[in-house]
């Protein structure tokens, strides 16, 4: 199986901060990398697909980059509604896997 | 609109089985793979497997091989996930998620997700 490792596991940030979350795959996955946001008690929501494509309706402050094994999710200016947990997921292998998640908390 | 609606919460005893349903609407059910993902309390997302609603073909994570069965009923646009020989560490919220695939662009992702079904395993 392809292992996905996110860092950090959690972070504290203030409204307006620029936030960066990284995701590393245990082998090359080309651009088969998606990012999801999950709020407490809710199902995950797709933010970014194919490493850098913004899902329709998602604010432009979210962006994704990377290919191969190293990927990044960036929130350019953190808003109150962005405090949540973020997961990366590889869709290269027929056996899908998720990162362990990054919890973004209010400083 | 595209929607996945799951069955309600379940409480089961260790050793029992549970079957969760996921009813799809707003799209052609047989045209998209359905995946199942679970989340234990306070933990991350764990992929369990998928079913091809068109053929009934399945692929399961090794961890669940022998205990999980994914089926579908195309006449009612519903997918099912059955987990047997339940243990306390199977207590989790179970989600179904439709996979969208764009082969030419090498893109595939999960959207939407069901609302989740809490399965509690307790004696």
PDB file of C-alpha atoms in Angstrom:
ATOM      1  CA  UNK A   1       0.000   0.000   0.000  1.00  0.00           C
ATOM      2  CA  UNK A   2       1.016   3.609  -0.544  1.00  0.00           C
ATOM      3  CA  UNK A   3       1.572   5.419   2.752  1.00  0.00           C
ATOM      4  CA  UNK A   4       0.615   9.078   3.040  1.00  0.00           C
ATOM      5  CA  UNK A   5       2.300  11.194   5.705  1.00  0.00           C
ATOM      6  CA  UNK A   6       1.035  14.664   6.588  1.00  0.00           C
ATOM      7  CA  UNK A   7       2.818  17.327   8.574  1.00  0.00           C
ATOM      8  CA  UNK A   8       2.253  18.865  10.926  1.00  0.00           C
ATOM      9  CA  UNK A   9      -0.359  16.785  12.757  1.00  0.00           C
ATOM     10  CA  UNK A  10      -1.770  19.981  14.203  1.00  0.00           C
ATOM     11  CA  UNK A  11      -1.095  23.683  14.111  1.00  0.00           C
ATOM     12  CA  UNK A  12      -2.334  26.832  15.765  1.00  0.00           C
ATOM     13  CA  UNK A  13      -2.864  29.913  13.645  1.00  0.00           C
ATOM     14  CA  UNK A  14      -4.626  33.249  13.707  1.00  0.00           C
ATOM     15  CA  UNK A  15      -7.220  34.665  11.344  1.00  0.00           C
ATOM     16  CA  UNK A  16      -5.394  36.161   8.378  1.00  0.00           C
ATOM     17  CA  UNK A  17      -2.358  33.885   8.663  1.00  0.00           C
ATOM     18  CA  UNK A  18      -0.936  31.973   5.722  1.00  0.00           C
ATOM     19  CA  UNK A  19      -1.066  28.252   6.478  1.00  0.00           C
ATOM     20  CA  UNK A  20       0.798  25.449   4.722  1.00  0.00           C
ATOM     21  CA  UNK A  21       0.207  21.720   5.170  1.00  0.00           C
ATOM     22  CA  UNK A  22       2.413  19.121   3.530  1.00  0.00           C
ATOM     23  CA  UNK A  23       1.688  15.575   2.420  1.00  0.00           C
ATOM     24  CA  UNK A  24       4.321  13.040   1.367  1.00  0.00           C
ATOM     25  CA  UNK A  25       3.656   9.774  -0.463  1.00  0.00           C
ATOM     26  CA  UNK A  26       5.758   6.662   0.065  1.00  0.00           C
ATOM     27  CA  UNK A  27       6.157   6.340  -3.709  1.00  0.00           C
ATOM     28  CA  UNK A  28       5.460   8.521  -6.715  1.00  0.00           C
ATOM     29  CA  UNK A  29       1.750   9.125  -7.283  1.00  0.00           C
ATOM     30  CA  UNK A  30       2.069  11.622 -10.159  1.00  0.00           C
ATOM     31  CA  UNK A  31      -0.697  14.184  -9.498  1.00  0.00           C
ATOM     32  CA  UNK A  32      -3.223  11.721  -8.091  1.00  0.00           C
ATOM     33  CA  UNK A  33      -3.603  13.656  -4.856  1.00  0.00           C
ATOM     34  CA  UNK A  34      -6.763  15.120  -3.343  1.00  0.00           C
ATOM     35  CA  UNK A  35      -7.366  17.311  -0.301  1.00  0.00           C
ATOM     36  CA  UNK A  36     -10.458  17.218   1.931  1.00  0.00           C
ATOM     37  CA  UNK A  37     -11.669  19.426   4.773  1.00  0.00           C
ATOM     38  CA  UNK A  38     -13.600  17.954   7.679  1.00  0.00           C
ATOM     39  CA  UNK A  39     -15.399  19.851  10.416  1.00  0.00           C
ATOM     40  CA  UNK A  40     -16.514  18.171  13.657  1.00  0.00           C
ATOM     41  CA  UNK A  41     -19.523  15.917  13.201  1.00  0.00           C
ATOM     42  CA  UNK A  42     -19.564  16.410   9.436  1.00  0.00           C
ATOM     43  CA  UNK A  43     -18.541  14.370   6.418  1.00  0.00           C
ATOM     44  CA  UNK A  44     -15.347  15.344   4.599  1.00  0.00           C
ATOM     45  CA  UNK A  45     -15.637  17.874   1.811  1.00  0.00           C
ATOM     46  CA  UNK A  46     -13.499  17.945  -1.329  1.00  0.00           C
ATOM     47  CA  UNK A  47     -11.282  21.031  -1.630  1.00  0.00           C
ATOM     48  CA  UNK A  48      -8.591  20.224  -4.203  1.00  0.00           C
ATOM     49  CA  UNK A  49      -8.336  17.385  -6.726  1.00  0.00           C
ATOM     50  CA  UNK A  50      -5.490  16.285  -8.984  1.00  0.00           C
ATOM     51  CA  UNK A  51      -3.037  18.077  -6.679  1.00  0.00           C
ATOM     52  CA  UNK A  52      -3.860  21.617  -7.791  1.00  0.00           C
ATOM     53  CA  UNK A  53      -7.398  21.882  -9.204  1.00  0.00           C
ATOM     54  CA  UNK A  54      -9.835  23.826  -7.059  1.00  0.00           C
ATOM     55  CA  UNK A  55     -13.216  22.161  -6.594  1.00  0.00           C
ATOM     56  CA  UNK A  56     -16.137  24.290  -7.735  1.00  0.00           C
ATOM     57  CA  UNK A  57     -17.423  26.526  -4.957  1.00  0.00           C
ATOM     58  CA  UNK A  58     -14.259  26.356  -2.868  1.00  0.00           C
ATOM     59  CA  UNK A  59     -12.775  29.776  -2.032  1.00  0.00           C
ATOM     60  CA  UNK A  60      -9.707  30.808  -3.985  1.00  0.00           C
ATOM     61  CA  UNK A  61      -7.669  31.259  -0.794  1.00  0.00           C
ATOM     62  CA  UNK A  62      -7.194  27.483  -0.946  1.00  0.00           C
ATOM     63  CA  UNK A  63      -4.547  26.183  -3.317  1.00  0.00           C
ATOM     64  CA  UNK A  64      -2.632  22.972  -3.883  1.00  0.00           C
ATOM     65  CA  UNK A  65       0.681  22.149  -5.490  1.00  0.00           C
ATOM     66  CA  UNK A  66       3.145  19.337  -6.001  1.00  0.00           C
ATOM     67  CA  UNK A  67       3.627  16.130  -7.943  1.00  0.00           C
ATOM     68  CA  UNK A  68       5.456  12.865  -7.513  1.00  0.00           C
ATOM     69  CA  UNK A  69       5.811  12.377  -3.772  1.00  0.00           C
ATOM     70  CA  UNK A  70       5.576  15.851  -2.223  1.00  0.00           C
ATOM     71  CA  UNK A  71       2.441  17.965  -2.060  1.00  0.00           C
ATOM     72  CA  UNK A  72       1.262  21.129  -0.334  1.00  0.00           C
ATOM     73  CA  UNK A  73      -2.075  22.632   0.649  1.00  0.00           C
ATOM     74  CA  UNK A  74      -1.956  26.367   1.268  1.00  0.00           C
ATOM     75  CA  UNK A  75      -4.566  28.652   2.793  1.00  0.00           C
ATOM     76  CA  UNK A  76      -3.470  32.154   1.843  1.00  0.00           C
ATOM     77  CA  UNK A  77      -5.421  34.031   4.521  1.00  0.00           C
ATOM     78  CA  UNK A  78      -7.022  31.886   7.198  1.00  0.00           C
ATOM     79  CA  UNK A  79     -10.687  32.613   7.875  1.00  0.00           C
ATOM     80  CA  UNK A  80     -12.761  31.630  10.936  1.00  0.00           C
ATOM     81  CA  UNK A  81     -14.615  28.970   8.932  1.00  0.00           C
ATOM     82  CA  UNK A  82     -11.326  27.297   7.932  1.00  0.00           C
ATOM     83  CA  UNK A  83     -10.636  25.880  11.379  1.00  0.00           C
ATOM     84  CA  UNK A  84     -11.016  22.183  10.681  1.00  0.00           C
ATOM     85  CA  UNK A  85      -9.052  19.018   9.986  1.00  0.00           C
ATOM     86  CA  UNK A  86      -7.499  18.520   6.547  1.00  0.00           C
ATOM     87  CA  UNK A  87      -6.714  15.195   4.911  1.00  0.00           C
ATOM     88  CA  UNK A  88      -4.750  14.303   1.820  1.00  0.00           C
ATOM     89  CA  UNK A  89      -5.697  11.180  -0.150  1.00  0.00           C
ATOM     90  CA  UNK A  90      -3.937   9.363  -2.969  1.00  0.00           C
ATOM     91  CA  UNK A  91      -5.978   8.063  -5.887  1.00  0.00           C
ATOM     92  CA  UNK A  92      -3.044   6.584  -7.861  1.00  0.00           C
ATOM     93  CA  UNK A  93      -3.351   3.085  -6.494  1.00  0.00           C
ATOM     94  CA  UNK A  94      -6.576   1.122  -6.688  1.00  0.00           C
ATOM     95  CA  UNK A  95      -6.218   0.762  -2.920  1.00  0.00           C
ATOM     96  CA  UNK A  96      -6.832   4.319  -1.786  1.00  0.00           C
ATOM     97  CA  UNK A  97      -5.161   5.738   1.310  1.00  0.00           C
ATOM     98  CA  UNK A  98      -5.441   8.903   3.399  1.00  0.00           C
ATOM     99  CA  UNK A  99      -2.958  10.907   5.365  1.00  0.00           C
ATOM    100  CA  UNK A 100      -3.447  10.971   9.112  1.00  0.00           C
ATOM    101  CA  UNK A 101      -4.890  14.482   9.060  1.00  0.00           C
ATOM    102  CA  UNK A 102      -3.820  17.976  10.104  1.00  0.00           C
ATOM    103  CA  UNK A 103      -5.936  19.810  12.650  1.00  0.00           C
ATOM    104  CA  UNK A 104      -5.938  23.584  12.231  1.00  0.00           C
ATOM    105  CA  UNK A 105      -6.811  25.293  15.502  1.00  0.00           C
ATOM    106  CA  UNK A 106      -7.307  28.874  16.603  1.00  0.00           C
ATOM    107  CA  UNK A 107      -4.325  30.532  18.229  1.00  0.00           C
TER     108      UNK A 107
ATOM    109  CA  UNK B   1     -28.638  17.418  -6.801  1.00  0.00           C
ATOM    110  CA  UNK B   2     -26.265  14.516  -6.288  1.00  0.00           C
ATOM    111  CA  UNK B   3     -26.859  13.052  -2.855  1.00  0.00           C
ATOM    112  CA  UNK B   4     -25.953  10.004  -0.781  1.00  0.00           C
ATOM    113  CA  UNK B   5     -28.208   9.178   2.168  1.00  0.00           C
ATOM    114  CA  UNK B   6     -27.094   6.529   4.625  1.00  0.00           C
ATOM    115  CA  UNK B   7     -29.021   4.373   7.066  1.00  0.00           C
ATOM    116  CA  UNK B   8     -29.271   5.219  10.735  1.00  0.00           C
ATOM    117  CA  UNK B   9     -27.059   4.513  13.708  1.00  0.00           C
ATOM    118  CA  UNK B  10     -26.579   0.939  14.894  1.00  0.00           C
ATOM    119  CA  UNK B  11     -25.595  -0.666  18.184  1.00  0.00           C
ATOM    120  CA  UNK B  12     -24.205  -4.175  17.949  1.00  0.00           C
ATOM    121  CA  UNK B  13     -22.670  -6.732  20.277  1.00  0.00           C
ATOM    122  CA  UNK B  14     -19.181  -8.123  19.699  1.00  0.00           C
ATOM    123  CA  UNK B  15     -19.240 -10.947  17.181  1.00  0.00           C
ATOM    124  CA  UNK B  16     -22.353  -9.694  15.415  1.00  0.00           C
ATOM    125  CA  UNK B  17     -22.610  -8.236  11.907  1.00  0.00           C
ATOM    126  CA  UNK B  18     -23.810  -4.864  10.689  1.00  0.00           C
ATOM    127  CA  UNK B  19     -25.096  -3.812   7.277  1.00  0.00           C
ATOM    128  CA  UNK B  20     -25.057  -0.118   6.342  1.00  0.00           C
ATOM    129  CA  UNK B  21     -26.903   1.213   3.315  1.00  0.00           C
ATOM    130  CA  UNK B  22     -26.156   4.185   1.090  1.00  0.00           C
ATOM    131  CA  UNK B  23     -28.926   5.400  -1.230  1.00  0.00           C
ATOM    132  CA  UNK B  24     -27.828   7.479  -4.201  1.00  0.00           C
ATOM    133  CA  UNK B  25     -29.891  10.063  -6.050  1.00  0.00           C
ATOM    134  CA  UNK B  26     -29.355  12.732  -8.679  1.00  0.00           C
ATOM    135  CA  UNK B  27     -27.046  10.729 -10.951  1.00  0.00           C
ATOM    136  CA  UNK B  28     -26.711   7.405 -12.774  1.00  0.00           C
ATOM    137  CA  UNK B  29     -25.900   5.012  -9.944  1.00  0.00           C
ATOM    138  CA  UNK B  30     -24.187   2.374 -12.088  1.00  0.00           C
ATOM    139  CA  UNK B  31     -21.805   4.900 -13.633  1.00  0.00           C
ATOM    140  CA  UNK B  32     -19.647   5.636 -10.584  1.00  0.00           C
ATOM    141  CA  UNK B  33     -17.716   3.458  -8.171  1.00  0.00           C
ATOM    142  CA  UNK B  34     -18.812   3.679  -4.538  1.00  0.00           C
ATOM    143  CA  UNK B  35     -16.205   3.665  -1.794  1.00  0.00           C
ATOM    144  CA  UNK B  36     -16.528   3.101   1.934  1.00  0.00           C
ATOM    145  CA  UNK B  37     -14.431   4.955   4.501  1.00  0.00           C
ATOM    146  CA  UNK B  38     -14.597   4.753   8.269  1.00  0.00           C
ATOM    147  CA  UNK B  39     -13.519   7.029  11.109  1.00  0.00           C
ATOM    148  CA  UNK B  40     -13.070   5.806  14.661  1.00  0.00           C
ATOM    149  CA  UNK B  41     -13.799   8.326  17.432  1.00  0.00           C
ATOM    150  CA  UNK B  42     -11.169  11.064  17.420  1.00  0.00           C
ATOM    151  CA  UNK B  43      -9.202   9.336  14.673  1.00  0.00           C
ATOM    152  CA  UNK B  44      -8.502   9.859  10.976  1.00  0.00           C
ATOM    153  CA  UNK B  45     -10.110   8.512   7.827  1.00  0.00           C
ATOM    154  CA  UNK B  46      -9.563   4.853   6.947  1.00  0.00           C
ATOM    155  CA  UNK B  47     -10.365   3.584   3.447  1.00  0.00           C
ATOM    156  CA  UNK B  48     -12.176   0.220   3.437  1.00  0.00           C
ATOM    157  CA  UNK B  49     -12.843  -0.622  -0.200  1.00  0.00           C
ATOM    158  CA  UNK B  50     -14.969  -0.028  -3.258  1.00  0.00           C
ATOM    159  CA  UNK B  51     -17.717  -1.563  -5.328  1.00  0.00           C
ATOM    160  CA  UNK B  52     -18.361  -1.114  -9.029  1.00  0.00           C
ATOM    161  CA  UNK B  53     -22.166  -0.773  -9.110  1.00  0.00           C
ATOM    162  CA  UNK B  54     -22.254  -1.724 -12.781  1.00  0.00           C
ATOM    163  CA  UNK B  55     -20.546  -5.109 -12.487  1.00  0.00           C
ATOM    164  CA  UNK B  56     -20.699  -5.745  -8.758  1.00  0.00           C
ATOM    165  CA  UNK B  57     -16.921  -6.105  -8.695  1.00  0.00           C
ATOM    166  CA  UNK B  58     -15.226  -5.197  -5.438  1.00  0.00           C
ATOM    167  CA  UNK B  59     -11.811  -4.424  -4.007  1.00  0.00           C
ATOM    168  CA  UNK B  60     -11.161  -4.374  -0.276  1.00  0.00           C
ATOM    169  CA  UNK B  61      -8.355  -3.086   1.909  1.00  0.00           C
ATOM    170  CA  UNK B  62      -6.328  -6.029   3.162  1.00  0.00           C
ATOM    171  CA  UNK B  63      -7.187  -5.158   6.753  1.00  0.00           C
ATOM    172  CA  UNK B  64     -10.866  -5.955   6.123  1.00  0.00           C
ATOM    173  CA  UNK B  65     -10.496  -8.935   3.779  1.00  0.00           C
ATOM    174  CA  UNK B  66     -12.681 -11.785   4.976  1.00  0.00           C
ATOM    175  CA  UNK B  67     -14.859  -9.559   7.179  1.00  0.00           C
ATOM    176  CA  UNK B  68     -16.310  -6.990   4.792  1.00  0.00           C
ATOM    177  CA  UNK B  69     -18.764  -7.495   1.952  1.00  0.00           C
ATOM    178  CA  UNK B  70     -19.871  -4.688  -0.358  1.00  0.00           C
ATOM    179  CA  UNK B  71     -22.954  -5.205  -2.477  1.00  0.00           C
ATOM    180  CA  UNK B  72     -25.440  -3.129  -4.404  1.00  0.00           C
ATOM    181  CA  UNK B  73     -29.030  -3.134  -5.609  1.00  0.00           C
ATOM    182  CA  UNK B  74     -29.156  -1.179  -8.847  1.00  0.00           C
ATOM    183  CA  UNK B  75     -32.985  -1.265  -8.926  1.00  0.00           C
ATOM    184  CA  UNK B  76     -33.053   1.088  -5.932  1.00  0.00           C
ATOM    185  CA  UNK B  77     -29.679   2.826  -6.471  1.00  0.00           C
ATOM    186  CA  UNK B  78     -28.366   1.607  -3.147  1.00  0.00           C
ATOM    187  CA  UNK B  79     -24.969   0.339  -2.042  1.00  0.00           C
ATOM    188  CA  UNK B  80     -24.388  -1.746   1.060  1.00  0.00           C
ATOM    189  CA  UNK B  81     -21.429  -2.428   3.324  1.00  0.00           C
ATOM    190  CA  UNK B  82     -21.616  -5.397   5.675  1.00  0.00           C
ATOM    191  CA  UNK B  83     -18.966  -5.936   8.331  1.00  0.00           C
ATOM    192  CA  UNK B  84     -18.962  -9.195  10.258  1.00  0.00           C
ATOM    193  CA  UNK B  85     -17.376 -10.514  13.457  1.00  0.00           C
ATOM    194  CA  UNK B  86     -17.552  -7.053  14.965  1.00  0.00           C
ATOM    195  CA  UNK B  87     -15.096  -5.997  17.665  1.00  0.00           C
ATOM    196  CA  UNK B  88     -15.080  -2.993  19.951  1.00  0.00           C
ATOM    197  CA  UNK B  89     -12.462  -1.306  17.768  1.00  0.00           C
ATOM    198  CA  UNK B  90     -14.923  -1.372  14.850  1.00  0.00           C
ATOM    199  CA  UNK B  91     -16.844   1.375  16.642  1.00  0.00           C
ATOM    200  CA  UNK B  92     -16.737   4.198  14.115  1.00  0.00           C
ATOM    201  CA  UNK B  93     -18.647   6.415  11.733  1.00  0.00           C
ATOM    202  CA  UNK B  94     -18.912   4.689   8.364  1.00  0.00           C
ATOM    203  CA  UNK B  95     -19.157   6.827   5.223  1.00  0.00           C
ATOM    204  CA  UNK B  96     -19.971   6.020   1.623  1.00  0.00           C
ATOM    205  CA  UNK B  97     -18.468   8.260  -1.046  1.00  0.00           C
ATOM    206  CA  UNK B  98     -18.956   8.399  -4.806  1.00  0.00           C
ATOM    207  CA  UNK B  99     -15.802   8.401  -6.887  1.00  0.00           C
ATOM    208  CA  UNK B 100     -15.710  10.777  -9.839  1.00  0.00           C
ATOM    209  CA  UNK B 101     -13.244   9.742 -12.540  1.00  0.00           C
ATOM    210  CA  UNK B 102     -11.924  11.741 -15.498  1.00  0.00           C
ATOM    211  CA  UNK B 103      -9.633   9.197 -17.196  1.00  0.00           C
ATOM    212  CA  UNK B 104      -8.316  11.487 -19.932  1.00  0.00           C
ATOM    213  CA  UNK B 105      -7.194  14.016 -17.329  1.00  0.00           C
ATOM    214  CA  UNK B 106      -5.944  11.372 -14.878  1.00  0.00           C
ATOM    215  CA  UNK B 107      -8.192  12.772 -12.201  1.00  0.00           C
ATOM    216  CA  UNK B 108     -10.364  10.982  -9.672  1.00  0.00           C
ATOM    217  CA  UNK B 109     -11.789  12.053  -6.372  1.00  0.00           C
ATOM    218  CA  UNK B 110     -14.539  11.390  -3.797  1.00  0.00           C
ATOM    219  CA  UNK B 111     -17.590  13.621  -4.066  1.00  0.00           C
ATOM    220  CA  UNK B 112     -20.101  13.687  -2.522  1.00  0.00           C
ATOM    221  CA  UNK B 113     -19.968  11.790   0.737  1.00  0.00           C
ATOM    222  CA  UNK B 114     -22.868  10.362   2.674  1.00  0.00           C
ATOM    223  CA  UNK B 115     -23.717  11.875   6.034  1.00  0.00           C
ATOM    224  CA  UNK B 116     -22.148   8.966   7.907  1.00  0.00           C
ATOM    225  CA  UNK B 117     -23.535   6.105   9.998  1.00  0.00           C
ATOM    226  CA  UNK B 118     -22.352   5.581  13.560  1.00  0.00           C
ATOM    227  CA  UNK B 119     -21.830   1.926  14.406  1.00  0.00           C
ATOM    228  CA  UNK B 120     -21.247   1.243  18.098  1.00  0.00           C
ATOM    229  CA  UNK B 121     -19.955  -2.170  19.157  1.00  0.00           C
ATOM    230  CA  UNK B 122     -20.490  -2.811  22.833  1.00  0.00           C
ATOM    231  CA  UNK B 123     -21.413  -5.700  25.091  1.00  0.00           C
TER     232      UNK B 123
END
